[in-house]
């Protein structure tokens, strides 16, 4: 793309052709007020706030809808321009309730910021006494979203994000002129997933999310990036919190692979870490009842149980991080234990490895638009990976990729599906060259998978994308975890269950059960020894997503009660057993990287523009001016180190 | 985190049943006019643009456009019901609220406003004992404030139904008009 030179306020800048004036000005650090412009959405030039002077053009031009031309001279700070900003803001303020002290959006409100910067510092229009033009009732759209029409500045960002990005159209504009209003169908509750994208793009406090409302002012909240653990997409979340508590979750367009798309689970599911059924202390069964014990006692009991058992099996969850899976598999290997998991992901990737000699998906989420057709092989996309649905839609819009379905159709993609694609050797042979097969690892049948893999191996332009069911189930195959055969477990002395599992009760053939769990559930009730485990935001770890990208997530909040990360639990069990084990996070990571390099490289050509992140550069450091959620992060790292450093802490027992 | 108050409020919002007939009743009404709908659909290359003519056609027979009608037609045309609702509320000639037998439309745009249409609206409100946008209790007359009727030189202008225009209307005139409409019953 050719570059053009633009002059903005006597400063020259070179930008690619087709850039908007407002984007070029932003690059120079100029502040142009705007409501309706948003980097993710199509420009509509509705709010008339971003007007600038352009030499050779009559009057003032909206900078959010004007593209730069070579030699263009733009002025953003003349009296004419500043007056226009002032008068537009004055008109907005006329009908806007000035109740900023009791507004949740104070601090992140764009109207507040722009009025402070550009004026008017005294409102010139007053409503005649007795007439309240804007006295609408606050609407409860859903348990998590509320809409206050009085605070709406009519920028239509929420309507556009709902239509263009989410492809949902739950929000529309009703009526026109003075009565123009954001509304749902008949003004009732929202008919959508409550993804919260509308609240995220709202420049004022009109659409507000309910969880975390009135907890803290925006400027008191610190920022910290973490990797979401709800599905295999590996989205980056921006935690906002204070003193180790999370107030809300936001998105950042510039950080992460999800391009500011977050599903409702990711955005509103953060309260799980303070759930009332969290385990806070180790539990040991004595006289048929689970009793709270100290860590020393629990570790000693674990050592006794493991040394007394002749046959050991391990059941790992796909939600554990790479380091934790590695340590758990090391523990099992030291006792000659069989490795199992609930996810079929490990088997499917192993099958692919045998057939093709390669590992994992052939293409990434950002390469969906390079395909002409995408086949969804019996996969409920919105249930498994909601952000992938958004990516598929943007690929269909951007490059005109056609979506086909084989088997169960995805409900929310129904309107975008071009047709059915029956998978057999004949249809695959005649399939167009640029086809991507999106496969659900839990549901794919062996016959279909081998046919697709044959096509992929013979045609270099055909790709396959395995959608992992859990945040790290892609790493299961590297450590040799296979799906647990439902009725084929022979008499086993001891089963060790690690991480969150779907299993509800101990299999009858298992004599004893050690579990690491975060919540009190049926499996925990049937266990003999339970370790309280930390949840993803409370621990650090590497997660490999569906496309095979390894991402590091740091500690954001302190651990609940006396719970420990799984890594620490399995290290201390191994130390108790007298096994050699790496003990610092650095050592663990180095050992995993040496033994399983395939986890840290994506096995497909990555776009040249995108530098392949290498650990520890995948670590998403918070911006320098913010400190992270913890008041003193080094303190928590020290605490983690203390957990690991057992010679100090538990000297009497070692 | 998500407290019970939020749930309770959302539930109240869910319980608010939109005005108008039930789905089955509306479906029966629309099924009777299947032929008309098919003829309109044939006029366009794709179903989407047929939304406005179909809604007008159904409004002519039903009197107004209840939310259930919007929903059924939208599903038929494969568009989101909310999108169709946005279209229906955009046009002032589409009555998305229950309307009376006669509709009094008073222009409230600039020229008529300057010539005193606000007073005309006030006089009509007191005469009918309703507010703008509402229908009288007997379901006979609906009062509406509309945008420009394109007859500014004879402002303020009042339109009765889709036929007659009244020009240079004073507050006294509108009371007379209402009396005449009432006498016709």
Coordinates of N, CA and C in Angstrom, one line a residue, chain A residues 278-285 290-291 293-306 328 331 494-500 513-521 523-524 527-535 560 562-574 576-577:
Chain A
X278 N -16.1 -22.4 47.4 CA -14.7 -22.6 47.2 C -14.1 -23.4 48.4
X279 N -13.2 -24.3 48.1 CA -12.5 -25.0 49.2 C -11.3 -24.1 49.7
X280 N -11.1 -24.0 51.0 CA -10.1 -23.2 51.5 C -9.0 -24.0 52.2
X281 N -9.3 -25.2 52.6 CA -8.3 -26.0 53.4 C -8.3 -27.4 52.8
X282 N -7.2 -28.1 53.0 CA -7.2 -29.5 52.5 C -8.2 -30.4 53.4
X283 N -8.8 -31.4 52.7 CA -9.7 -32.2 53.4 C -9.2 -33.6 53.4
X284 N -9.3 -34.3 54.6 CA -8.9 -35.7 54.7 C -10.0 -36.5 55.3
X285 N -10.3 -37.7 54.7 CA -11.4 -38.6 55.2 C -10.9 -39.3 56.4
X290 N -15.2 -36.1 55.7 CA -14.1 -35.3 55.3 C -13.8 -34.2 56.3
X291 N -12.6 -34.2 56.8 CA -12.3 -33.2 57.9 C -11.2 -32.3 57.4
X293 N -7.8 -30.4 57.4 CA -6.5 -30.7 58.0 C -5.5 -29.6 57.5
X294 N -4.3 -29.7 58.1 CA -3.3 -28.7 57.7 C -2.6 -29.3 56.4
X295 N -1.9 -28.5 55.7 CA -1.2 -28.9 54.5 C -0.2 -30.0 54.8
X296 N 0.5 -29.9 55.9 CA 1.6 -30.8 56.3 C 0.9 -32.2 56.4
X297 N -0.2 -32.3 57.1 CA -0.9 -33.5 57.4 C -1.4 -34.1 56.0
X298 N -1.9 -33.2 55.2 CA -2.5 -33.7 53.9 C -1.4 -34.3 53.0
X299 N -0.3 -33.6 53.0 CA 0.8 -34.1 52.1 C 1.4 -35.4 52.6
X300 N 1.4 -35.5 54.0 CA 1.9 -36.8 54.6 C 0.9 -37.9 54.2
X301 N -0.4 -37.6 54.3 CA -1.4 -38.6 54.0 C -1.3 -39.0 52.5
X302 N -1.0 -38.0 51.6 CA -0.9 -38.3 50.2 C 0.3 -39.2 50.0
X303 N 1.4 -38.9 50.7 CA 2.6 -39.8 50.5 C 2.3 -41.2 51.0
X304 N 1.6 -41.4 52.1 CA 1.3 -42.7 52.6 C 0.4 -43.4 51.6
X305 N -0.6 -42.7 51.1 CA -1.6 -43.4 50.1 C -0.8 -43.8 48.9
X306 N 0.0 -43.0 48.3 CA 0.7 -43.3 47.1 C 1.7 -44.4 47.3
X328 N 2.3 -33.0 36.8 CA 1.3 -34.1 37.2 C 1.8 -35.3 36.4
X331 N 4.8 -36.8 38.1 CA 4.4 -37.5 39.3 C 3.9 -38.9 38.9
X494 N -5.4 -46.6 43.4 CA -5.4 -45.2 43.7 C -5.7 -44.4 42.4
X495 N -6.6 -43.5 42.5 CA -6.8 -42.5 41.3 C -6.5 -41.1 41.8
X496 N -5.6 -40.4 41.1 CA -5.4 -39.0 41.4 C -6.1 -38.1 40.4
X497 N -7.0 -37.3 40.8 CA -7.7 -36.4 39.9 C -7.2 -35.0 40.0
X498 N -6.8 -34.4 38.9 CA -6.2 -33.0 39.0 C -7.1 -32.1 38.2
X499 N -7.4 -31.0 38.8 CA -8.1 -29.9 38.1 C -9.6 -30.1 38.1
X500 N -10.3 -29.1 37.5 CA -11.8 -29.2 37.4 C -12.2 -30.3 36.4
X513 N -9.1 -42.3 46.3 CA -9.1 -41.1 45.4 C -8.5 -39.9 46.0
X514 N -7.5 -39.4 45.4 CA -6.9 -38.1 45.8 C -7.4 -37.1 44.7
X515 N -7.9 -35.9 45.1 CA -8.3 -35.0 44.2 C -7.8 -33.6 44.5
X516 N -7.5 -32.8 43.5 CA -7.2 -31.4 43.7 C -8.4 -30.7 43.0
X517 N -9.1 -29.9 43.8 CA -10.3 -29.3 43.3 C -10.5 -27.9 43.9
X518 N -11.2 -27.0 43.2 CA -11.4 -25.7 43.7 C -12.7 -25.5 44.4
X519 N -13.7 -26.4 44.0 CA -15.0 -26.3 44.6 C -15.5 -27.6 45.2
X520 N -16.4 -27.5 46.2 CA -17.0 -28.6 46.8 C -18.0 -29.2 45.9
X521 N -17.8 -30.3 45.3 CA -18.8 -31.0 44.4 C -18.9 -32.5 44.7
X523 N -17.7 -35.1 43.3 CA -16.4 -35.9 43.2 C -15.6 -35.7 44.5
X524 N -15.6 -34.4 44.9 CA -14.9 -34.1 46.2 C -15.5 -34.8 47.3
X527 N -14.1 -38.3 47.6 CA -12.7 -38.5 47.6 C -12.2 -38.8 49.0
X528 N -11.0 -39.3 49.1 CA -10.4 -39.6 50.4 C -9.5 -38.4 50.9
X529 N -8.9 -37.8 49.9 CA -8.0 -36.6 50.2 C -8.2 -35.5 49.2
X530 N -8.5 -34.3 49.6 CA -8.7 -33.2 48.7 C -7.8 -32.1 49.0
X531 N -7.1 -31.6 47.9 CA -6.3 -30.5 48.0 C -7.0 -29.3 47.4
X532 N -7.1 -28.2 48.1 CA -7.8 -27.0 47.5 C -6.8 -26.3 46.5
X533 N -7.4 -26.2 45.3 CA -6.5 -25.7 44.1 C -6.9 -24.3 43.8
X534 N -5.9 -23.5 43.4 CA -6.1 -22.1 42.9 C -6.8 -22.2 41.5
X535 N -7.5 -21.1 41.2 CA -8.2 -21.0 39.9 C -7.3 -20.1 39.0
X560 N -7.5 -17.9 47.1 CA -8.5 -17.9 48.1 C -8.1 -18.9 49.2
X562 N -6.5 -21.1 51.8 CA -5.2 -21.7 51.8 C -4.9 -22.5 50.6
X563 N -5.6 -22.2 49.5 CA -5.5 -23.0 48.3 C -4.1 -22.7 47.6
X564 N -3.6 -23.7 46.9 CA -2.4 -23.6 46.2 C -2.6 -23.9 44.8
X565 N -1.7 -23.4 43.9 CA -1.8 -23.8 42.5 C -1.5 -25.3 42.4
X566 N -2.0 -25.9 41.3 CA -1.8 -27.3 41.1 C -0.3 -27.6 41.0
X567 N 0.4 -26.7 40.4 CA 1.9 -26.9 40.2 C 2.5 -27.1 41.6
X568 N 2.2 -26.3 42.5 CA 2.8 -26.4 43.8 C 2.4 -27.6 44.5
X569 N 1.1 -28.0 44.4 CA 0.6 -29.2 45.0 C 1.4 -30.4 44.6
X570 N 1.6 -30.6 43.2 CA 2.2 -31.8 42.7 C 3.7 -31.8 43.0
X571 N 4.3 -30.6 43.0 CA 5.7 -30.5 43.4 C 5.9 -31.0 44.9
X572 N 5.0 -30.5 45.7 CA 5.2 -30.8 47.1 C 4.9 -32.3 47.4
X573 N 4.0 -32.9 46.6 CA 3.7 -34.3 46.8 C 5.0 -35.1 46.3
X574 N 5.6 -34.6 45.2 CA 6.8 -35.3 44.7 C 7.9 -35.2 45.7
X576 N 7.6 -34.9 48.9 CA 7.2 -35.7 50.0 C 7.6 -37.2 49.7
X577 N 7.5 -37.5 48.4 CA 7.8 -38.9 48.0 C 9.3 -39.1 47.8

